[in-house]
Short mmCIF file of C-alpha atoms in Angstrom, two decimals:
data_model
loop_
_atom_site.label_atom_id
_atom_site.label_comp_id
_atom_site.label_asym_id
_atom_site.label_seq_id
_atom_site.Cartn_x
_atom_site.Cartn_y
_atom_site.Cartn_z
CA UNK A 15 0.26 19.93 -62.30
CA UNK A 16 3.61 21.50 -63.00
CA UNK A 17 5.34 18.93 -60.77
CA UNK A 18 8.97 18.27 -61.47
CA UNK A 19 9.61 14.56 -61.03
CA UNK A 20 13.17 13.43 -60.51
CA UNK A 21 13.77 10.30 -62.44
CA UNK A 22 16.89 8.19 -62.29
CA UNK A 23 18.12 6.23 -65.30
CA UNK A 24 21.02 3.83 -64.85
CA UNK A 25 23.56 3.88 -67.66
CA UNK A 26 26.70 1.72 -67.84
CA UNK A 27 29.05 4.64 -67.52
CA UNK A 28 31.77 3.91 -65.03
CA UNK A 29 29.14 2.50 -62.69
CA UNK A 30 27.66 6.00 -62.20
CA UNK A 31 24.00 6.87 -62.18
CA UNK A 32 22.68 9.68 -64.33
CA UNK A 33 19.84 11.73 -62.96
CA UNK A 34 17.53 13.30 -65.51
CA UNK A 35 14.87 15.79 -64.46
CA UNK A 36 11.77 15.90 -66.66
CA UNK A 37 8.67 18.02 -66.45
CA UNK A 38 5.38 16.15 -66.06
CA UNK A 39 4.81 12.50 -66.69
CA UNK A 40 7.47 10.25 -68.12
CA UNK A 41 6.32 8.57 -71.29
CA UNK A 42 6.46 4.79 -71.31
CA UNK A 43 8.12 4.90 -74.73
CA UNK A 44 10.90 7.12 -73.44
CA UNK A 45 11.33 4.91 -70.39
CA UNK A 46 11.62 1.84 -72.65
CA UNK A 47 14.09 3.65 -74.90
CA UNK A 48 16.34 4.61 -71.98
CA UNK A 49 16.17 1.30 -70.16
CA UNK A 50 16.44 -1.02 -73.17
CA UNK A 51 17.98 0.80 -76.10
CA UNK A 52 20.48 2.87 -74.14
CA UNK A 53 21.37 0.24 -71.52
CA UNK A 54 24.87 -0.09 -72.95
CA UNK A 55 25.31 3.64 -73.67
CA UNK A 56 28.26 5.41 -72.21
CA UNK A 57 28.41 9.19 -71.94
CA UNK A 58 31.58 11.20 -71.42
CA UNK A 59 31.98 11.82 -67.67
CA UNK A 60 32.78 15.47 -68.42
CA UNK A 61 29.31 16.17 -69.80
CA UNK A 62 26.96 18.01 -67.50
CA UNK A 63 23.61 16.50 -66.53
CA UNK A 64 21.89 19.00 -68.82
CA UNK A 65 24.07 17.97 -71.78
CA UNK A 66 23.39 14.28 -71.08
CA UNK A 67 19.65 15.01 -70.94
CA UNK A 68 19.83 16.88 -74.25
CA UNK A 69 21.77 13.98 -75.79
CA UNK A 70 19.16 11.49 -74.62
CA UNK A 71 16.34 13.70 -75.95
CA UNK A 72 18.14 14.00 -79.35
CA UNK A 73 18.69 10.25 -79.55
CA UNK A 74 15.06 9.61 -78.63
CA UNK A 75 13.76 12.15 -81.17
CA UNK A 76 15.80 10.70 -84.02
CA UNK A 77 15.86 7.03 -82.91
CA UNK A 78 14.67 5.86 -86.31
CA UNK A 79 17.87 7.17 -87.88
CA UNK A 80 20.01 4.81 -85.79
CA UNK A 81 20.40 1.07 -85.60
CA UNK A 82 17.57 -1.02 -84.22
CA UNK A 83 17.14 -4.74 -83.68
CA UNK A 84 15.11 -5.10 -86.88
CA UNK A 85 16.92 -2.47 -88.91
CA UNK A 86 20.70 -2.85 -88.48
CA UNK A 87 23.16 -0.06 -89.03
CA UNK A 88 23.86 0.51 -92.71
CA UNK A 89 20.77 -1.35 -93.99
CA UNK A 90 18.91 1.61 -95.38
CA UNK A 91 16.90 0.05 -98.17
CA UNK A 92 16.03 2.23 -101.15
CA UNK A 93 19.10 4.41 -100.67
CA UNK A 94 21.86 2.17 -102.09
CA UNK A 95 24.88 3.87 -103.57
CA UNK A 96 26.92 2.47 -106.47
CA UNK A 97 30.56 3.37 -106.32
CA UNK A 98 32.44 2.89 -109.57
CA UNK A 99 36.17 2.72 -109.25
CA UNK A 100 37.90 3.81 -112.44
CA UNK A 101 41.60 3.03 -112.34
CA UNK A 102 42.96 3.13 -115.87
CA UNK A 103 46.55 2.41 -116.83
CA UNK A 104 48.99 3.83 -115.92
CA UNK A 105 48.05 3.35 -112.28
CA UNK A 106 48.65 6.24 -109.90
CA UNK A 107 51.93 5.78 -107.95
CA UNK A 108 50.11 5.16 -104.69
CA UNK A 109 48.19 2.23 -106.16
CA UNK A 110 51.38 0.62 -107.44
CA UNK A 111 52.84 0.21 -103.94
CA UNK A 112 52.66 -3.15 -102.24
CA UNK A 113 50.25 -3.49 -99.37
CA UNK A 114 51.52 -2.71 -95.90
CA UNK A 115 52.27 -5.88 -94.01
CA UNK A 116 50.24 -6.50 -90.86
CA UNK A 117 51.19 -8.61 -87.89
CA UNK A 118 49.13 -11.77 -87.39
CA UNK A 119 47.45 -10.21 -84.37
CA UNK A 120 46.58 -7.01 -86.24
CA UNK A 121 45.32 -9.05 -89.27
CA UNK A 122 43.12 -11.09 -86.98
CA UNK A 123 41.62 -7.95 -85.37
CA UNK A 124 41.01 -6.49 -88.84
CA UNK A 125 39.21 -9.62 -89.96
CA UNK A 126 37.02 -9.64 -86.87
CA UNK A 127 36.10 -5.97 -87.45
CA UNK A 128 35.42 -6.54 -91.16
CA UNK A 129 33.18 -9.50 -90.38
CA UNK A 130 31.24 -7.33 -87.87
CA UNK A 131 30.75 -4.60 -90.48
CA UNK A 132 29.61 -7.27 -93.02
CA UNK A 133 27.12 -8.66 -90.51
CA UNK A 134 25.73 -5.15 -89.93
CA UNK A 135 25.29 -4.67 -93.67
CA UNK A 136 27.75 -1.79 -93.85
CA UNK A 137 30.16 -3.76 -96.04
CA UNK A 138 29.53 -6.59 -98.44
CA UNK A 139 31.84 -8.97 -100.31
CA UNK A 140 32.53 -8.06 -103.90
CA UNK A 141 34.36 -10.18 -106.47
CA UNK A 142 36.26 -13.36 -105.75
CA UNK A 143 38.34 -12.23 -102.73
#
């Protein structure tokens, strides 16, 4: 009773191991969360162990607010938002400008990023474009 157990959790953060000290027994749910959900997590190397522990506790406490395997980022059903763009003539000067040209490499990177956001449900295709 009252034992402090030193537990080590391995995060992919510059190949360094983070040591987290917890009072009492480690919950299996917390262990699963750290080993599976945070296995690709990276924490700033300037954070203290206490700050990393607080971050892990915060992420665990509010894990339902973040992306999961079954509920991807941006797919919050029942909370859709309709954005109506109202651009009447005459158009504002900034909207009359031609689009900025992008290099083929930059355009390709943008397309990959946009496809990723569409797959996550953050963006969706609208219209005929």
